[in-house]
PDB file of C-alpha atoms in Angstrom:
ATOM      1  CA  UNK A 221      23.177 -51.224-104.217  1.00  0.00           C
ATOM      2  CA  UNK A 222      24.834 -51.675-100.846  1.00  0.00           C
ATOM      3  CA  UNK A 223      24.891 -48.162 -99.437  1.00  0.00           C
ATOM      4  CA  UNK A 224      21.439 -47.348 -98.103  1.00  0.00           C
ATOM      5  CA  UNK A 225      20.295 -50.851 -97.222  1.00  0.00           C
ATOM      6  CA  UNK A 226      23.342 -51.819 -95.186  1.00  0.00           C
ATOM      7  CA  UNK A 227      22.647 -48.997 -92.745  1.00  0.00           C
ATOM      8  CA  UNK A 228      19.028 -49.957 -92.221  1.00  0.00           C
ATOM      9  CA  UNK A 229      19.572 -53.701 -91.999  1.00  0.00           C
ATOM     10  CA  UNK A 230      22.645 -53.512 -89.782  1.00  0.00           C
ATOM     11  CA  UNK A 231      20.698 -51.440 -87.297  1.00  0.00           C
ATOM     12  CA  UNK A 232      17.825 -53.944 -87.407  1.00  0.00           C
ATOM     13  CA  UNK A 233      20.155 -56.858 -86.766  1.00  0.00           C
ATOM     14  CA  UNK A 234      22.421 -55.370 -84.127  1.00  0.00           C
ATOM     15  CA  UNK A 235      20.491 -57.139 -81.376  1.00  0.00           C
ATOM     16  CA  UNK A 236      22.110 -60.349 -82.557  1.00  0.00           C
ATOM     17  CA  UNK A 237      25.348 -59.185 -80.939  1.00  0.00           C
ATOM     18  CA  UNK A 238      23.776 -59.548 -77.521  1.00  0.00           C
ATOM     19  CA  UNK A 239      24.229 -57.363 -74.468  1.00  0.00           C
ATOM     20  CA  UNK A 240      22.794 -54.196 -76.032  1.00  0.00           C
ATOM     21  CA  UNK A 241      20.012 -52.244 -74.318  1.00  0.00           C
ATOM     22  CA  UNK A 242      16.962 -50.775 -75.972  1.00  0.00           C
ATOM     23  CA  UNK A 243      18.501 -47.318 -75.654  1.00  0.00           C
ATOM     24  CA  UNK A 244      21.571 -48.433 -77.591  1.00  0.00           C
ATOM     25  CA  UNK A 245      19.398 -50.024 -80.242  1.00  0.00           C
ATOM     26  CA  UNK A 246      17.613 -46.680 -80.660  1.00  0.00           C
ATOM     27  CA  UNK A 247      20.992 -44.930 -80.893  1.00  0.00           C
ATOM     28  CA  UNK A 248      22.071 -47.261 -83.689  1.00  0.00           C
ATOM     29  CA  UNK A 249      18.815 -46.814 -85.558  1.00  0.00           C
ATOM     30  CA  UNK A 250      19.148 -43.035 -85.337  1.00  0.00           C
ATOM     31  CA  UNK A 251      22.732 -43.227 -86.598  1.00  0.00           C
ATOM     32  CA  UNK A 252      21.551 -45.342 -89.510  1.00  0.00           C
ATOM     33  CA  UNK A 253      18.841 -42.866 -90.466  1.00  0.00           C
ATOM     34  CA  UNK A 254      21.198 -39.891 -90.307  1.00  0.00           C
ATOM     35  CA  UNK A 255      23.799 -41.588 -92.443  1.00  0.00           C
ATOM     36  CA  UNK A 256      21.195 -42.515 -95.067  1.00  0.00           C
ATOM     37  CA  UNK A 257      20.308 -38.835 -95.392  1.00  0.00           C
ATOM     38  CA  UNK A 258      23.967 -37.945 -95.947  1.00  0.00           C
ATOM     39  CA  UNK A 259      24.557 -40.681 -98.517  1.00  0.00           C
ATOM     40  CA  UNK A 260      21.408 -40.261-100.591  1.00  0.00           C
ATOM     41  CA  UNK A 261      20.414 -42.667-103.359  1.00  0.00           C
ATOM     42  CA  UNK A 262      22.548 -43.535-106.399  1.00  0.00           C
ATOM     43  CA  UNK A 263      20.283 -43.340-109.448  1.00  0.00           C
ATOM     44  CA  UNK A 264      22.611 -43.213-112.465  1.00  0.00           C
ATOM     45  CA  UNK A 265      24.094 -46.533-113.654  1.00  0.00           C
ATOM     46  CA  UNK A 266      27.848 -46.745-114.218  1.00  0.00           C
ATOM     47  CA  UNK A 267      29.160 -46.171-117.758  1.00  0.00           C
ATOM     48  CA  UNK A 268      29.452 -49.148-120.095  1.00  0.00           C
ATOM     49  CA  UNK A 269      32.650 -49.959-121.978  1.00  0.00           C
ATOM     50  CA  UNK A 270      32.058 -53.453-123.318  1.00  0.00           C
ATOM     51  CA  UNK A 271      33.995 -54.415-126.406  1.00  0.00           C
ATOM     52  CA  UNK A 272      37.629 -54.813-127.405  1.00  0.00           C
ATOM     53  CA  UNK A 273      40.436 -53.467-125.240  1.00  0.00           C
ATOM     54  CA  UNK A 274      44.138 -53.281-126.000  1.00  0.00           C
ATOM     55  CA  UNK A 275      47.214 -51.933-124.265  1.00  0.00           C
ATOM     56  CA  UNK A 276      49.106 -49.183-126.072  1.00  0.00           C
ATOM     57  CA  UNK A 277      52.541 -50.252-127.203  1.00  0.00           C
ATOM     58  CA  UNK A 278      51.865 -53.984-126.948  1.00  0.00           C
ATOM     59  CA  UNK A 279      51.624 -55.664-130.366  1.00  0.00           C
ATOM     60  CA  UNK A 280      48.690 -57.982-130.956  1.00  0.00           C
ATOM     61  CA  UNK A 281      49.613 -61.605-131.547  1.00  0.00           C
ATOM     62  CA  UNK A 282      47.676 -63.755-134.019  1.00  0.00           C
ATOM     63  CA  UNK A 283      44.597 -65.577-132.794  1.00  0.00           C
ATOM     64  CA  UNK A 284      41.202 -64.876-131.342  1.00  0.00           C
ATOM     65  CA  UNK A 285      40.759 -62.178-128.692  1.00  0.00           C
ATOM     66  CA  UNK A 286      40.622 -63.325-125.093  1.00  0.00           C
ATOM     67  CA  UNK A 287      37.041 -63.077-123.847  1.00  0.00           C
ATOM     68  CA  UNK A 288      36.498 -61.760-120.331  1.00  0.00           C
ATOM     69  CA  UNK A 289      33.130 -61.611-118.534  1.00  0.00           C
ATOM     70  CA  UNK A 290      32.327 -59.682-115.353  1.00  0.00           C
ATOM     71  CA  UNK A 291      29.422 -60.774-113.169  1.00  0.00           C
ATOM     72  CA  UNK A 292      28.043 -59.657-109.833  1.00  0.00           C
ATOM     73  CA  UNK A 293      26.863 -56.526-108.072  1.00  0.00           C
ATOM     74  CA  UNK A 294      27.600 -52.793-108.005  1.00  0.00           C
ATOM     75  CA  UNK A 295      31.290 -53.252-107.249  1.00  0.00           C
ATOM     76  CA  UNK A 296      31.673 -55.539-110.251  1.00  0.00           C
ATOM     77  CA  UNK A 297      29.687 -53.093-112.404  1.00  0.00           C
ATOM     78  CA  UNK A 298      31.802 -50.132-111.301  1.00  0.00           C
ATOM     79  CA  UNK A 299      29.298 -47.951-109.457  1.00  0.00           C
ATOM     80  CA  UNK A 300      31.135 -44.916-108.099  1.00  0.00           C
ATOM     81  CA  UNK A 301      33.095 -43.788-111.167  1.00  0.00           C
ATOM     82  CA  UNK A 302      32.133 -41.405-113.952  1.00  0.00           C
ATOM     83  CA  UNK A 303      34.403 -42.443-116.818  1.00  0.00           C
ATOM     84  CA  UNK A 304      34.480 -45.717-118.742  1.00  0.00           C
ATOM     85  CA  UNK A 305      38.242 -46.025-118.459  1.00  0.00           C
ATOM     86  CA  UNK A 306      37.907 -46.065-114.645  1.00  0.00           C
ATOM     87  CA  UNK A 307      35.672 -49.147-114.571  1.00  0.00           C
ATOM     88  CA  UNK A 308      37.169 -52.230-112.909  1.00  0.00           C
ATOM     89  CA  UNK A 309      36.274 -54.356-115.939  1.00  0.00           C
ATOM     90  CA  UNK A 310      38.175 -52.009-118.234  1.00  0.00           C
ATOM     91  CA  UNK A 311      41.206 -51.852-115.930  1.00  0.00           C
ATOM     92  CA  UNK A 312      41.345 -55.648-115.789  1.00  0.00           C
ATOM     93  CA  UNK A 313      40.692 -56.098-119.510  1.00  0.00           C
ATOM     94  CA  UNK A 314      43.655 -53.850-120.316  1.00  0.00           C
ATOM     95  CA  UNK A 315      45.822 -55.690-117.820  1.00  0.00           C
ATOM     96  CA  UNK A 316      44.871 -59.024-119.360  1.00  0.00           C
ATOM     97  CA  UNK A 317      45.585 -57.651-122.836  1.00  0.00           C
ATOM     98  CA  UNK A 318      49.054 -56.569-121.783  1.00  0.00           C
ATOM     99  CA  UNK A 319      49.878 -59.954-120.310  1.00  0.00           C
ATOM    100  CA  UNK A 320      48.285 -61.989-123.125  1.00  0.00           C
ATOM    101  CA  UNK A 321      49.667 -59.680-125.831  1.00  0.00           C
ATOM    102  CA  UNK A 322      46.375 -59.813-127.678  1.00  0.00           C
ATOM    103  CA  UNK A 323      43.057 -57.953-127.497  1.00  0.00           C
ATOM    104  CA  UNK A 324      40.550 -58.705-124.761  1.00  0.00           C
ATOM    105  CA  UNK A 325      36.820 -58.539-125.330  1.00  0.00           C
ATOM    106  CA  UNK A 326      35.038 -57.314-122.219  1.00  0.00           C
ATOM    107  CA  UNK A 327      31.470 -58.466-121.518  1.00  0.00           C
ATOM    108  CA  UNK A 328      29.811 -56.940-118.461  1.00  0.00           C
ATOM    109  CA  UNK A 329      26.817 -58.767-116.996  1.00  0.00           C
ATOM    110  CA  UNK A 330      27.062 -57.314-113.481  1.00  0.00           C
ATOM    111  CA  UNK A 331      24.029 -55.387-112.225  1.00  0.00           C
ATOM    112  CA  UNK A 332      23.954 -53.037-109.248  1.00  0.00           C
ATOM    113  CA  UNK A 333      21.856 -54.451-106.434  1.00  0.00           C
ATOM    114  CA  UNK A 334      22.426 -58.089-107.381  1.00  0.00           C
ATOM    115  CA  UNK A 335      22.577 -60.812-104.747  1.00  0.00           C
ATOM    116  CA  UNK A 336      23.708 -64.406-105.019  1.00  0.00           C
ATOM    117  CA  UNK A 337      20.048 -65.369-105.523  1.00  0.00           C
ATOM    118  CA  UNK A 338      19.911 -63.286-108.707  1.00  0.00           C
ATOM    119  CA  UNK A 339      23.364 -64.334-109.943  1.00  0.00           C
ATOM    120  CA  UNK A 340      21.974 -67.355-111.915  1.00  0.00           C
ATOM    121  CA  UNK A 341      20.361 -64.951-114.411  1.00  0.00           C
ATOM    122  CA  UNK A 342      23.768 -63.493-115.214  1.00  0.00           C
ATOM    123  CA  UNK A 343      25.341 -66.953-115.432  1.00  0.00           C
ATOM    124  CA  UNK A 344      22.581 -68.047-117.818  1.00  0.00           C
ATOM    125  CA  UNK A 345      23.504 -65.209-120.174  1.00  0.00           C
ATOM    126  CA  UNK A 346      27.221 -65.982-119.925  1.00  0.00           C
ATOM    127  CA  UNK A 347      26.686 -69.666-120.710  1.00  0.00           C
ATOM    128  CA  UNK A 348      24.898 -68.865-123.967  1.00  0.00           C
ATOM    129  CA  UNK A 349      28.345 -68.110-125.429  1.00  0.00           C
ATOM    130  CA  UNK A 350      31.008 -68.996-122.823  1.00  0.00           C
ATOM    131  CA  UNK A 351      34.023 -66.659-122.495  1.00  0.00           C
ATOM    132  CA  UNK A 352      37.547 -67.726-121.580  1.00  0.00           C
ATOM    133  CA  UNK A 353      37.578 -66.246-118.084  1.00  0.00           C
ATOM    134  CA  UNK A 354      35.064 -64.710-115.700  1.00  0.00           C
ATOM    135  CA  UNK A 355      35.254 -62.493-112.630  1.00  0.00           C
ATOM    136  CA  UNK A 356      32.479 -62.625-110.027  1.00  0.00           C
ATOM    137  CA  UNK A 357      32.093 -60.096-107.203  1.00  0.00           C
ATOM    138  CA  UNK A 358      28.975 -60.622-105.101  1.00  0.00           C
ATOM    139  CA  UNK A 359      27.956 -60.765-101.458  1.00  0.00           C
ATOM    140  CA  UNK A 360      27.538 -57.251-100.079  1.00  0.00           C
ATOM    141  CA  UNK A 361      23.826 -57.226-100.866  1.00  0.00           C
ATOM    142  CA  UNK A 362      23.477 -60.683 -99.334  1.00  0.00           C
ATOM    143  CA  UNK A 363      24.754 -59.135 -96.102  1.00  0.00           C
ATOM    144  CA  UNK A 364      22.337 -56.211 -96.259  1.00  0.00           C
ATOM    145  CA  UNK A 365      19.402 -58.525 -96.992  1.00  0.00           C
ATOM    146  CA  UNK A 366      20.429 -60.761 -94.058  1.00  0.00           C
ATOM    147  CA  UNK A 367      20.837 -63.921 -96.118  1.00  0.00           C
ATOM    148  CA  UNK A 368      22.527 -66.643 -94.074  1.00  0.00           C
ATOM    149  CA  UNK A 369      26.227 -66.882 -94.939  1.00  0.00           C
ATOM    150  CA  UNK A 370      26.058 -70.643 -95.487  1.00  0.00           C
ATOM    151  CA  UNK A 371      23.103 -70.352 -97.852  1.00  0.00           C
ATOM    152  CA  UNK A 372      24.679 -67.481 -99.783  1.00  0.00           C
ATOM    153  CA  UNK A 373      28.014 -69.263-100.146  1.00  0.00           C
ATOM    154  CA  UNK A 374      26.384 -72.523-101.233  1.00  0.00           C
ATOM    155  CA  UNK A 375      24.421 -70.699-103.951  1.00  0.00           C
ATOM    156  CA  UNK A 376      27.639 -69.079-105.144  1.00  0.00           C
ATOM    157  CA  UNK A 377      29.313 -72.489-105.299  1.00  0.00           C
ATOM    158  CA  UNK A 378      26.562 -73.778-107.575  1.00  0.00           C
ATOM    159  CA  UNK A 379      27.090 -70.937-110.037  1.00  0.00           C
ATOM    160  CA  UNK A 380      30.879 -71.285-110.000  1.00  0.00           C
ATOM    161  CA  UNK A 381      30.467 -74.992-110.818  1.00  0.00           C
ATOM    162  CA  UNK A 382      28.214 -74.110-113.747  1.00  0.00           C
ATOM    163  CA  UNK A 383      30.817 -71.730-115.132  1.00  0.00           C
ATOM    164  CA  UNK A 384      33.662 -74.193-114.601  1.00  0.00           C
ATOM    165  CA  UNK A 385      31.698 -76.991-116.278  1.00  0.00           C
ATOM    166  CA  UNK A 386      31.586 -74.799-119.395  1.00  0.00           C
ATOM    167  CA  UNK A 387      35.378 -74.542-119.394  1.00  0.00           C
ATOM    168  CA  UNK A 388      35.480 -70.984-118.044  1.00  0.00           C
ATOM    169  CA  UNK A 389      38.271 -69.939-115.683  1.00  0.00           C
ATOM    170  CA  UNK A 390      36.616 -68.336-112.654  1.00  0.00           C
ATOM    171  CA  UNK A 391      37.948 -65.807-110.151  1.00  0.00           C
ATOM    172  CA  UNK A 392      35.697 -64.686-107.306  1.00  0.00           C
ATOM    173  CA  UNK A 393      36.292 -61.524-105.324  1.00  0.00           C
ATOM    174  CA  UNK A 394      34.763 -62.488-101.983  1.00  0.00           C
ATOM    175  CA  UNK A 395      32.582 -60.122 -99.978  1.00  0.00           C
ATOM    176  CA  UNK A 396      34.309 -56.819 -99.175  1.00  0.00           C
ATOM    177  CA  UNK A 397      34.629 -55.638 -95.581  1.00  0.00           C
ATOM    178  CA  UNK A 398      31.645 -53.391 -94.926  1.00  0.00           C
ATOM    179  CA  UNK A 399      33.262 -52.502 -91.620  1.00  0.00           C
ATOM    180  CA  UNK A 400      35.617 -50.263 -93.582  1.00  0.00           C
ATOM    181  CA  UNK A 401      32.732 -47.854 -94.253  1.00  0.00           C
ATOM    182  CA  UNK A 402      33.434 -44.998 -91.874  1.00  0.00           C
ATOM    183  CA  UNK A 403      29.972 -43.501 -92.140  1.00  0.00           C
ATOM    184  CA  UNK A 404      28.859 -46.422 -89.986  1.00  0.00           C
ATOM    185  CA  UNK A 405      29.435 -45.581 -86.336  1.00  0.00           C
ATOM    186  CA  UNK A 406      30.456 -48.247 -83.848  1.00  0.00           C
ATOM    187  CA  UNK A 407      29.049 -50.679 -82.947  1.00  0.00           C
ATOM    188  CA  UNK A 408      26.864 -50.506 -86.062  1.00  0.00           C
ATOM    189  CA  UNK A 409      30.019 -50.794 -88.151  1.00  0.00           C
ATOM    190  CA  UNK A 410      31.025 -53.892 -86.226  1.00  0.00           C
ATOM    191  CA  UNK A 411      27.793 -55.667 -87.176  1.00  0.00           C
ATOM    192  CA  UNK A 412      28.427 -55.042 -90.864  1.00  0.00           C
ATOM    193  CA  UNK A 413      32.054 -56.093 -90.448  1.00  0.00           C
ATOM    194  CA  UNK A 414      31.164 -59.342 -88.704  1.00  0.00           C
ATOM    195  CA  UNK A 415      28.540 -60.356 -91.245  1.00  0.00           C
ATOM    196  CA  UNK A 416      30.658 -59.501 -94.280  1.00  0.00           C
ATOM    197  CA  UNK A 417      33.786 -61.280 -93.015  1.00  0.00           C
ATOM    198  CA  UNK A 418      31.767 -64.364 -92.062  1.00  0.00           C
ATOM    199  CA  UNK A 419      30.320 -64.461 -95.563  1.00  0.00           C
ATOM    200  CA  UNK A 420      33.737 -63.961 -97.174  1.00  0.00           C
ATOM    201  CA  UNK A 421      35.134 -66.962 -95.304  1.00  0.00           C
ATOM    202  CA  UNK A 422      32.177 -69.135 -96.312  1.00  0.00           C
ATOM    203  CA  UNK A 423      32.489 -67.984 -99.926  1.00  0.00           C
ATOM    204  CA  UNK A 424      36.167 -68.886 -99.990  1.00  0.00           C
ATOM    205  CA  UNK A 425      35.456 -72.469 -98.959  1.00  0.00           C
ATOM    206  CA  UNK A 426      32.694 -72.952-101.522  1.00  0.00           C
ATOM    207  CA  UNK A 427      34.609 -71.351-104.393  1.00  0.00           C
ATOM    208  CA  UNK A 428      37.599 -73.603-103.767  1.00  0.00           C
ATOM    209  CA  UNK A 429      35.363 -76.683-103.716  1.00  0.00           C
ATOM    210  CA  UNK A 430      33.763 -75.588-106.985  1.00  0.00           C
ATOM    211  CA  UNK A 431      37.119 -75.182-108.758  1.00  0.00           C
ATOM    212  CA  UNK A 432      37.306 -71.401-108.749  1.00  0.00           C
ATOM    213  CA  UNK A 433      39.966 -69.048-107.377  1.00  0.00           C
ATOM    214  CA  UNK A 434      38.817 -66.885-104.440  1.00  0.00           C
ATOM    215  CA  UNK A 435      40.428 -63.510-103.795  1.00  0.00           C
ATOM    216  CA  UNK A 436      39.779 -62.074-100.277  1.00  0.00           C
ATOM    217  CA  UNK A 437      38.919 -58.462-101.078  1.00  0.00           C
ATOM    218  CA  UNK A 438      38.261 -57.694 -97.401  1.00  0.00           C
ATOM    219  CA  UNK A 439      41.705 -58.834 -96.341  1.00  0.00           C
ATOM    220  CA  UNK A 440      43.574 -57.194 -99.191  1.00  0.00           C
ATOM    221  CA  UNK A 441      41.688 -53.895 -99.492  1.00  0.00           C
ATOM    222  CA  UNK A 442      40.281 -53.026 -96.064  1.00  0.00           C
ATOM    223  CA  UNK A 443      43.546 -51.658 -94.598  1.00  0.00           C
ATOM    224  CA  UNK A 444      43.896 -49.063 -97.351  1.00  0.00           C
ATOM    225  CA  UNK A 445      40.193 -48.179 -97.362  1.00  0.00           C
ATOM    226  CA  UNK A 446      40.366 -47.713 -93.587  1.00  0.00           C
ATOM    227  CA  UNK A 447      43.461 -45.516 -93.653  1.00  0.00           C
ATOM    228  CA  UNK A 448      42.770 -43.581 -96.886  1.00  0.00           C
ATOM    229  CA  UNK A 449      38.958 -43.273 -97.012  1.00  0.00           C
ATOM    230  CA  UNK A 450      38.844 -39.902 -98.761  1.00  0.00           C
ATOM    231  CA  UNK A 451      40.902 -41.243-101.634  1.00  0.00           C
ATOM    232  CA  UNK A 452      39.571 -44.806-101.834  1.00  0.00           C
ATOM    233  CA  UNK A 453      35.817 -44.193-101.507  1.00  0.00           C
ATOM    234  CA  UNK A 454      33.652 -42.368-104.042  1.00  0.00           C
ATOM    235  CA  UNK A 455      31.480 -39.390-103.148  1.00  0.00           C
ATOM    236  CA  UNK A 456      28.715 -41.618-101.749  1.00  0.00           C
ATOM    237  CA  UNK A 457      31.053 -42.954 -99.071  1.00  0.00           C
ATOM    238  CA  UNK A 458      30.251 -46.588 -99.885  1.00  0.00           C
ATOM    239  CA  UNK A 459      31.365 -47.576-103.359  1.00  0.00           C
ATOM    240  CA  UNK A 460      35.026 -47.402-104.382  1.00  0.00           C
ATOM    241  CA  UNK A 461      36.391 -44.367-106.164  1.00  0.00           C
ATOM    242  CA  UNK A 462      38.513 -44.579-109.295  1.00  0.00           C
ATOM    243  CA  UNK A 463      41.556 -45.022-107.018  1.00  0.00           C
ATOM    244  CA  UNK A 464      39.741 -47.706-105.062  1.00  0.00           C
ATOM    245  CA  UNK A 465      38.972 -49.662-108.224  1.00  0.00           C
ATOM    246  CA  UNK A 466      42.585 -49.360-109.355  1.00  0.00           C
ATOM    247  CA  UNK A 467      43.658 -50.988-106.088  1.00  0.00           C
ATOM    248  CA  UNK A 468      41.034 -53.718-106.461  1.00  0.00           C
ATOM    249  CA  UNK A 469      42.176 -54.402-110.025  1.00  0.00           C
ATOM    250  CA  UNK A 470      45.751 -54.743-108.817  1.00  0.00           C
ATOM    251  CA  UNK A 471      44.853 -57.605-106.477  1.00  0.00           C
ATOM    252  CA  UNK A 472      42.550 -59.317-108.981  1.00  0.00           C
ATOM    253  CA  UNK A 473      44.733 -59.194-112.084  1.00  0.00           C
ATOM    254  CA  UNK A 474      47.254 -61.901-111.208  1.00  0.00           C
ATOM    255  CA  UNK A 475      44.601 -64.524-110.375  1.00  0.00           C
ATOM    256  CA  UNK A 476      42.728 -63.650-113.581  1.00  0.00           C
ATOM    257  CA  UNK A 477      45.904 -64.026-115.637  1.00  0.00           C
ATOM    258  CA  UNK A 478      46.515 -67.382-113.973  1.00  0.00           C
ATOM    259  CA  UNK A 479      43.090 -68.868-114.727  1.00  0.00           C
ATOM    260  CA  UNK A 480      43.266 -67.439-118.263  1.00  0.00           C
ATOM    261  CA  UNK A 481      46.572 -69.248-118.790  1.00  0.00           C
ATOM    262  CA  UNK A 482      48.553 -66.112-119.629  1.00  0.00           C
ATOM    263  CA  UNK A 483      50.393 -65.465-116.344  1.00  0.00           C
ATOM    264  CA  UNK A 484      54.136 -65.081-116.914  1.00  0.00           C
ATOM    265  CA  UNK A 485      55.074 -64.443-113.299  1.00  0.00           C
ATOM    266  CA  UNK A 486      55.918 -66.767-110.456  1.00  0.00           C
ATOM    267  CA  UNK A 487      53.497 -68.624-108.175  1.00  0.00           C
ATOM    268  CA  UNK A 488      50.734 -66.632-106.558  1.00  0.00           C
ATOM    269  CA  UNK A 489      51.381 -65.692-102.922  1.00  0.00           C
ATOM    270  CA  UNK A 490      49.371 -67.268-100.127  1.00  0.00           C
ATOM    271  CA  UNK A 491      46.666 -64.708 -99.398  1.00  0.00           C
ATOM    272  CA  UNK A 492      45.468 -63.824 -95.878  1.00  0.00           C
ATOM    273  CA  UNK A 493      42.140 -65.206 -94.690  1.00  0.00           C
ATOM    274  CA  UNK A 494      40.868 -62.397 -92.511  1.00  0.00           C
ATOM    275  CA  UNK A 495      41.288 -58.641 -92.221  1.00  0.00           C
ATOM    276  CA  UNK A 496      43.517 -57.756 -89.280  1.00  0.00           C
ATOM    277  CA  UNK A 497      42.750 -54.068 -89.789  1.00  0.00           C
ATOM    278  CA  UNK A 498      39.020 -54.600 -89.483  1.00  0.00           C
ATOM    279  CA  UNK A 499      39.408 -57.106 -86.638  1.00  0.00           C
ATOM    280  CA  UNK A 500      41.257 -54.477 -84.643  1.00  0.00           C
ATOM    281  CA  UNK A 501      38.161 -52.272 -84.775  1.00  0.00           C
ATOM    282  CA  UNK A 502      35.880 -54.808 -83.073  1.00  0.00           C
ATOM    283  CA  UNK A 503      34.170 -52.990 -80.169  1.00  0.00           C
ATOM    284  CA  UNK A 504      35.266 -54.347 -76.796  1.00  0.00           C
ATOM    285  CA  UNK A 505      32.884 -55.428 -74.021  1.00  0.00           C
ATOM    286  CA  UNK A 506      33.869 -52.281 -72.115  1.00  0.00           C
ATOM    287  CA  UNK A 507      33.012 -50.128 -75.153  1.00  0.00           C
ATOM    288  CA  UNK A 508      29.554 -51.723 -75.509  1.00  0.00           C
ATOM    289  CA  UNK A 509      28.914 -51.186 -71.795  1.00  0.00           C
ATOM    290  CA  UNK A 510      29.883 -47.531 -72.192  1.00  0.00           C
ATOM    291  CA  UNK A 511      27.441 -47.185 -75.090  1.00  0.00           C
ATOM    292  CA  UNK A 512      24.645 -48.600 -72.973  1.00  0.00           C
ATOM    293  CA  UNK A 513      25.334 -46.024 -70.291  1.00  0.00           C
ATOM    294  CA  UNK A 514      25.790 -43.029 -72.573  1.00  0.00           C
ATOM    295  CA  UNK A 515      22.804 -43.776 -74.821  1.00  0.00           C
ATOM    296  CA  UNK A 516      20.447 -43.075 -71.898  1.00  0.00           C
ATOM    297  CA  UNK A 517      21.581 -39.426 -71.856  1.00  0.00           C
ATOM    298  CA  UNK A 518      21.512 -38.660 -75.579  1.00  0.00           C
ATOM    299  CA  UNK A 519      19.099 -35.983 -76.872  1.00  0.00           C
ATOM    300  CA  UNK A 520      16.427 -37.119 -79.327  1.00  0.00           C
ATOM    301  CA  UNK A 521      17.442 -37.321 -83.004  1.00  0.00           C
ATOM    302  CA  UNK A 522      16.712 -34.199 -85.029  1.00  0.00           C
TER     303      UNK A 522
END
């Protein structure tokens, strides 16, 4: 789960930015603690809706159902929604069914809290009976656990190669932009943004080398999450809401249809490589200097 840990770890690692005083470090730590109290801890797992999915009004063609597996962390599992029909796996399964004109069998292996180090367990289960296509979303917990971006991306590449070697079409939603989380104050938010975007870029390179299709979730989703946070985030302020997952499904569906061999549209557009919206929120040197001055006069945290 990304919510609570990202606050604690980002505050611990903010010194890596350089130029921050001890007073500012204390300010960031206090902000982290306060936000954790507001967010709380997510205890209930998301609903499960594995099985066959169809699209109303679309006749089923003869042949075996298309098999679709979802692997990864809480975003892949759908933490943040209450109903099965709001899960990202369900939204994508129905979209695939409409395009393929046949049923899609959804198999969810994603587990909240997963990192790239634990992803091999999910891949092992998938490879016991390989599906036609797989979606992987992982990386946010690698950021919060301070795993080096190069190490994390290389581990992801290994697992994508394993899936591809089994004949599975693979789409990877790269690390989302944690800088879009407004409960993180600046410059704490900037630390999370920097780490997550660095990891997303490294993931993109490794996924391409491994034969998968990367989709830059940070670049494609951050602008809307930044401008419409009440609508796009769930009640915990970290995981997507039902509307947020609908938007994520919209950017993931075309690549999934392509690797599944059922895409009827034109060529996929060239996707951006970094989030301009998040980049614009990088704290300036003047802003950091102001924080250093103001932090000396703040009252103690209550």
